[in-house]
Amino acid sequence: MSESANCIFCKIIRGEIPSIKVYEDAQTLTFMDVCPASSGHALVISKAHASNLLEIAETDLLAVTLTVQRVARAIQKALAPDGMRVSQFNGAAAGQTVFHYHVHIIPMQEGQRTGSHGRESANPQELESLAARIRAALQS
Ligand code: 5GP
Ligand code: ZN
């Protein structure tokens, strides 16, 4: 069985499990993190399965990076955070829990304590309304 068969992010790409999508192109997909570290936390993934930074093909890495910038600009426009953390983990020891290359975009407010991602599920309606604002900013 291929690595992608049981990969949760590959299942999202194939539409086998739901996600709240923000942006999609030929090589990348962006959706809201279901257990966000802050309001507006989005994940950018490569459509091709690669477990981490060491494995991903250069063209996919470039495409993900360009999408990160595009979506981060839209988040800035839509949600006006004071800052944004862009992070990426490689290997369980580094905190990676989903072994499909992804980049976190985490909006931050001045004085805000660092939240931990992957801990608490967000309200789906809230996630959908944040995603709608980011999608609108992407189109403006
Ligand atoms: P990492 O592997 O970098 O530690 O983080 C994986 C991230 O994926 C976590 O922030 C977690 O909340 C998120 N995540 C895990 N499963 C799902 C899922 O099924 N849907 C969405 N939207 N996010 C997920
Ligand atoms: Zn995958």
XYZ file of N, CA and C and ligand atoms in Angstrom:
445
model
N 0.853 -1.210 0.000
C 0.000 0.000 0.000
C 0.882 1.251 0.000
N 0.509 2.237 -0.824
C 1.340 3.445 -0.895
C 1.171 4.266 0.385
N 2.175 5.104 0.627
C 2.142 5.956 1.833
C 0.907 6.846 1.849
N 0.483 7.262 0.636
C -0.606 8.231 0.572
C -1.973 7.604 0.884
N -2.085 6.275 0.786
C -3.389 5.637 0.976
C -3.990 5.965 2.340
N -3.173 5.946 3.388
C -3.688 6.207 4.733
C -3.335 7.580 5.259
N -2.788 8.422 4.394
C -2.363 9.750 4.842
C -3.588 10.676 4.927
N -3.758 11.302 6.088
C -4.959 12.122 6.317
C -5.021 13.322 5.371
N -3.870 13.908 5.042
C -3.890 15.061 4.133
C -4.125 14.615 2.690
N -3.630 13.433 2.308
C -3.968 12.903 0.981
C -5.471 12.619 0.893
N -6.050 12.169 2.004
C -7.506 11.919 2.023
C -8.264 13.231 1.844
N -7.754 14.309 2.440
C -8.377 15.633 2.258
C -8.277 16.033 0.785
N -7.101 15.844 0.177
C -6.906 16.194 -1.244
C -7.887 15.397 -2.122
N -8.060 14.116 -1.807
C -8.952 13.263 -2.616
C -10.426 13.495 -2.298
N -10.699 14.330 -1.277
C -12.085 14.617 -0.905
C -12.718 13.502 -0.087
N -11.896 12.605 0.447
C -12.443 11.489 1.227
C -12.791 11.905 2.646
N -12.122 12.958 3.142
C -12.556 13.550 4.406
C -12.704 15.064 4.185
N -13.645 15.681 4.902
C -13.943 17.087 4.635
C -12.866 18.027 5.159
N -12.811 19.208 4.551
C -11.928 20.264 5.059
C -12.554 21.594 4.657
N -12.138 22.643 5.351
C -12.630 23.985 5.016
C -11.542 24.641 4.176
N -11.791 24.659 2.860
C -10.747 25.090 1.909
C -10.680 26.605 1.788
N -9.456 27.069 1.579
C -9.197 28.499 1.441
C -8.688 28.798 0.025
N -7.828 27.930 -0.483
C -7.192 28.185 -1.777
C -6.718 26.858 -2.352
N -6.807 26.765 -3.687
C -6.342 25.544 -4.354
C -5.757 25.903 -5.707
N -4.645 25.297 -6.068
C -4.154 25.375 -7.443
C -3.632 23.992 -7.832
N -2.939 23.905 -8.970
C -2.570 22.580 -9.480
C -1.675 21.809 -8.508
N -0.816 22.526 -7.774
C 0.171 21.823 -6.938
C -0.057 21.927 -5.433
N -0.929 22.850 -5.021
C -1.077 23.072 -3.577
C -2.543 23.183 -3.156
N -2.754 22.968 -1.864
C -4.090 23.142 -1.273
C -3.900 23.828 0.080
N -4.787 24.774 0.370
C -4.760 25.465 1.670
C -6.117 25.307 2.330
N -6.113 24.921 3.604
C -7.366 24.758 4.345
C -7.148 25.157 5.797
N -8.255 25.357 6.514
C -8.166 25.794 7.911
C -7.730 24.616 8.788
N -6.827 24.897 9.723
C -6.428 23.874 10.702
C -7.615 23.616 11.631
N -7.955 22.345 11.781
C -9.139 21.970 12.560
C -8.924 22.204 14.074
N -7.702 22.162 14.518
C -7.355 22.436 15.927
C -6.345 23.594 15.950
N -6.823 24.809 15.724
C -5.898 25.918 15.477
C -5.146 26.401 16.699
N -3.943 26.927 16.442
C -3.148 27.543 17.506
C -3.616 28.975 17.738
N -4.274 29.564 16.732
C -4.845 30.907 16.884
C -5.960 31.044 15.850
N -6.747 32.094 15.994
C -7.846 32.319 15.065
C -7.281 32.646 13.678
N -7.665 31.871 12.664
C -7.176 32.106 11.302
C -6.031 31.184 10.898
N -5.679 30.248 11.758
C -4.581 29.302 11.485
C -4.908 28.449 10.245
N -4.068 28.584 9.227
C -4.273 27.833 7.979
C -3.080 26.923 7.707
N -3.338 25.863 6.936
C -2.282 24.921 6.556
C -2.154 24.913 5.036
N -0.935 25.021 4.559
C -0.670 24.928 3.121
C 0.040 23.602 2.880
N -0.508 22.800 1.968
C 0.107 21.502 1.689
C 0.396 21.346 0.199
N 1.309 20.453 -0.074
C 1.592 20.059 -1.441
C 0.590 18.975 -1.830
N 0.089 19.013 -3.055
C -0.848 17.956 -3.468
C -0.138 16.617 -3.653
N 1.137 16.677 -4.022
C 1.910 15.436 -4.146
C 2.350 15.023 -2.742
N 2.181 13.747 -2.430
C 2.580 13.303 -1.096
C 4.097 13.288 -0.946
N 4.573 13.963 0.098
C 5.982 13.885 0.515
C 5.932 14.080 2.016
N 6.712 13.283 2.757
C 6.503 13.321 4.205
C 7.021 14.592 4.863
N 8.077 15.184 4.316
C 8.637 16.354 5.003
C 9.553 17.146 4.066
N 10.227 18.132 4.634
C 11.100 19.024 3.858
C 12.227 18.262 3.165
N 12.667 17.176 3.788
C 13.782 16.420 3.221
C 13.349 15.617 1.993
N 12.059 15.322 1.923
C 11.546 14.432 0.869
C 10.895 15.180 -0.294
N 10.421 16.372 -0.055
C 9.583 17.043 -1.064
C 10.400 17.446 -2.302
N 9.786 17.301 -3.479
C 10.444 17.705 -4.730
C 10.552 19.230 -4.776
N 11.624 19.710 -5.419
C 11.876 21.161 -5.470
C 10.695 21.933 -6.034
N 10.091 21.425 -7.097
C 8.994 22.177 -7.743
C 7.796 22.290 -6.796
N 7.543 21.222 -6.020
C 6.426 21.268 -5.067
C 6.755 22.205 -3.908
N 8.009 22.180 -3.480
C 8.437 23.067 -2.391
C 8.263 24.531 -2.805
N 8.655 24.814 -4.027
C 8.523 26.180 -4.535
C 7.047 26.572 -4.602
N 6.221 25.673 -5.116
C 4.787 25.974 -5.241
C 4.174 26.217 -3.862
N 4.521 25.393 -2.881
C 3.976 25.582 -1.526
C 4.428 26.933 -0.968
N 5.696 27.256 -1.176
C 6.233 28.511 -0.629
C 5.518 29.721 -1.234
N 5.268 29.655 -2.538
C 4.564 30.769 -3.192
C 3.124 30.867 -2.675
N 2.501 29.727 -2.445
C 1.139 29.745 -1.895
C 1.135 30.293 -0.474
N 2.156 29.946 0.306
C 2.248 30.470 1.683
C 2.260 32.001 1.632
N 3.049 32.567 0.728
C 3.116 34.031 0.651
C 1.762 34.613 0.213
N 1.156 33.992 -0.779
C -0.133 34.471 -1.292
C -1.207 34.439 -0.193
N -1.281 33.325 0.518
C -2.312 33.184 1.556
C -1.986 34.085 2.754
N -0.701 34.206 3.095
C -0.327 35.078 4.226
C -0.728 36.522 3.922
N -0.538 36.944 2.680
C -0.961 38.306 2.305
C -2.476 38.453 2.441
N -3.204 37.422 2.038
C -4.667 37.470 2.142
C -5.109 37.486 3.609
N -4.426 36.723 4.449
C -4.762 36.713 5.885
C -4.500 38.099 6.476
N -3.395 38.702 6.054
C -3.074 40.050 6.547
C -4.203 41.012 6.188
N -4.655 40.913 4.945
C -5.718 41.799 4.453
C -7.046 41.517 5.176
N -7.354 40.236 5.338
C -8.668 39.850 5.854
C -8.770 39.999 7.365
N -7.725 39.616 8.076
C -7.828 39.518 9.539
C -6.972 40.544 10.266
N -6.079 41.217 9.540
C -5.208 42.250 10.103
C -4.529 41.840 11.418
N -3.861 40.692 11.448
C -3.131 40.330 12.675
C -1.928 41.259 12.853
N -1.391 41.305 14.082
C -0.186 42.119 14.315
C 1.048 41.443 13.717
N 0.992 40.133 13.590
C 2.107 39.385 13.008
C 1.627 38.023 12.564
N 2.514 37.254 11.982
C 2.139 35.911 11.533
C 3.333 34.990 11.722
N 3.066 33.844 12.300
C 4.114 32.845 12.448
C 3.963 31.850 11.289
N 5.048 31.552 10.631
C 5.020 30.548 9.550
C 5.965 29.440 9.992
N 5.410 28.228 10.184
C 6.261 27.179 10.748
C 6.017 25.832 10.080
N 6.955 24.963 10.298
C 6.942 23.680 9.589
C 7.804 22.705 10.385
N 7.297 21.495 10.636
C 7.987 20.532 11.492
C 8.411 19.296 10.702
N 9.565 18.772 11.031
C 10.085 17.586 10.339
C 10.443 16.500 11.345
N 9.630 15.435 11.353
C 9.889 14.314 12.253
C 9.143 14.464 13.571
N 8.773 13.311 14.134
C 8.012 13.305 15.392
C 8.756 14.042 16.495
N 10.071 13.906 16.516
C 10.855 14.555 17.577
C 10.763 16.069 17.502
N 10.467 16.573 16.305
C 10.341 18.022 16.112
C 8.900 18.489 16.293
N 7.995 17.542 16.573
C 6.600 17.925 16.792
C 5.688 17.647 15.616
N 6.215 17.009 14.561
C 5.354 16.696 13.409
C 4.409 15.557 13.781
N 3.128 15.751 13.478
C 2.150 14.691 13.768
C 1.497 14.160 12.494
N 1.471 14.976 11.444
C 0.938 14.517 10.150
C 2.116 14.491 9.176
N 2.398 13.313 8.659
C 3.637 13.128 7.892
C 3.407 13.322 6.394
N 2.867 14.488 6.108
C 2.669 14.972 4.730
C 3.078 16.435 4.788
N 4.037 16.819 3.949
C 4.624 18.169 4.046
C 3.548 19.248 4.133
N 3.648 20.101 5.154
C 2.692 21.207 5.321
C 3.351 22.361 6.041
N 2.838 23.544 5.765
C 3.332 24.764 6.415
C 2.167 25.404 7.161
N 2.417 25.753 8.422
C 1.413 26.444 9.241
C 1.532 27.944 9.016
N 0.395 28.611 8.841
C 0.366 30.080 8.892
C -0.503 30.433 10.099
N 0.134 31.055 11.102
C -0.539 31.290 12.389
C -0.566 32.789 12.674
N -1.737 33.422 12.492
C -1.838 34.853 12.795
C -1.624 35.096 14.287
N -0.923 36.168 14.626
C -0.620 36.476 16.034
C -1.051 37.906 16.353
N -1.533 38.105 17.569
C -1.866 39.445 18.054
C -0.832 39.842 19.087
N -0.572 41.137 19.170
C 0.369 41.678 20.161
C 0.012 41.142 21.544
N 0.995 40.630 22.258
C 0.770 40.185 23.645
C 0.107 38.827 23.758
N -0.230 38.220 22.627
C -0.905 36.919 22.640
C 0.070 35.824 23.063
N -0.396 34.917 23.915
C 0.456 33.783 24.279
C 0.463 32.783 23.137
N 1.573 32.111 22.959
C 1.668 31.106 21.896
C 0.710 29.966 22.185
N -0.209 29.726 21.275
C -1.100 28.574 21.434
C -0.416 27.336 20.884
N -0.872 26.174 21.323
C -0.355 24.936 20.731
C -1.342 24.462 19.696
N -0.855 24.111 18.517
C -1.781 23.597 17.516
C -2.106 22.134 17.818
N -3.189 21.663 17.206
C -3.542 20.249 17.312
C -4.106 19.847 18.661
N -4.522 20.815 19.491
C -5.011 20.462 20.841
C -6.536 20.497 20.933
N -7.131 21.610 20.482
C -8.568 21.806 20.718
C -9.277 22.112 19.408
N -10.355 21.398 19.127
C -11.089 21.635 17.879
C -11.786 22.980 17.908
N -11.761 23.662 16.759
C -12.450 24.947 16.656
C -13.895 24.707 16.238
N -14.728 25.726 16.467
C -16.103 25.684 16.027
C -16.122 25.731 14.481
N -16.744 24.741 13.810
C -16.714 24.693 12.341
C -17.295 25.953 11.689
N -18.345 26.531 12.298
C -18.927 27.760 11.707
C -17.949 28.922 11.763
N -17.213 28.991 12.884
C -16.198 30.055 13.012
C -15.102 29.864 11.961
N -14.669 28.606 11.788
C -13.634 28.312 10.787
C -14.122 28.682 9.398
N -15.388 28.361 9.104
C -15.935 28.663 7.781
C -15.997 30.177 7.565
N -16.369 30.922 8.606
C -16.459 32.369 8.418
C -15.071 33.001 8.260
N -14.065 32.498 8.983
C -12.682 32.985 8.784
C -12.207 32.650 7.369
N -12.495 31.416 6.921
C -12.069 30.990 5.579
C -12.722 31.865 4.514
N -13.998 32.203 4.719
C -14.707 33.038 3.735
C -14.049 34.409 3.632
N -13.633 34.950 4.775
C -12.960 36.267 4.748
C -11.618 36.172 4.025
N -10.881 35.094 4.262
C -9.571 34.934 3.604
C -9.772 34.707 2.099
N -10.764 33.897 1.746
C -11.053 33.657 0.316
C -11.414 34.963 -0.380
N -12.209 35.796 0.289
C -12.607 37.091 -0.305
C -11.377 37.960 -0.524
N -10.454 37.963 0.445
C -9.231 38.778 0.305
C -8.360 38.248 -0.831
N -8.383 36.939 -1.057
C -7.599 36.359 -2.159
C -8.127 36.827 -3.514
N -9.428 37.115 -3.539
C -10.017 37.518 -4.822
C -10.006 39.023 -5.046
N -9.640 39.784 -4.016
C -9.718 41.248 -4.152
C -8.401 41.835 -4.625
P 2.122 19.101 12.680
O 2.225 17.765 12.009
O 2.917 20.160 11.970
O 2.455 19.066 14.150
O 0.620 19.581 12.632
C -0.422 18.930 11.966
C -1.612 19.864 12.003
O -2.652 19.278 11.246
C -2.179 20.137 13.411
O -2.188 21.542 13.644
C -3.584 19.552 13.371
O -4.523 20.331 14.082
C -3.885 19.540 11.890
N -4.793 18.473 11.484
C -4.682 17.148 11.810
N -5.687 16.455 11.245
C -6.429 17.350 10.557
C -7.626 17.209 9.764
O -8.174 16.143 9.573
N -8.119 18.346 9.221
C -7.512 19.575 9.393
N -8.116 20.612 8.810
N -6.408 19.727 10.134
C -5.869 18.631 10.703
Zn -0.140 12.512 2.032
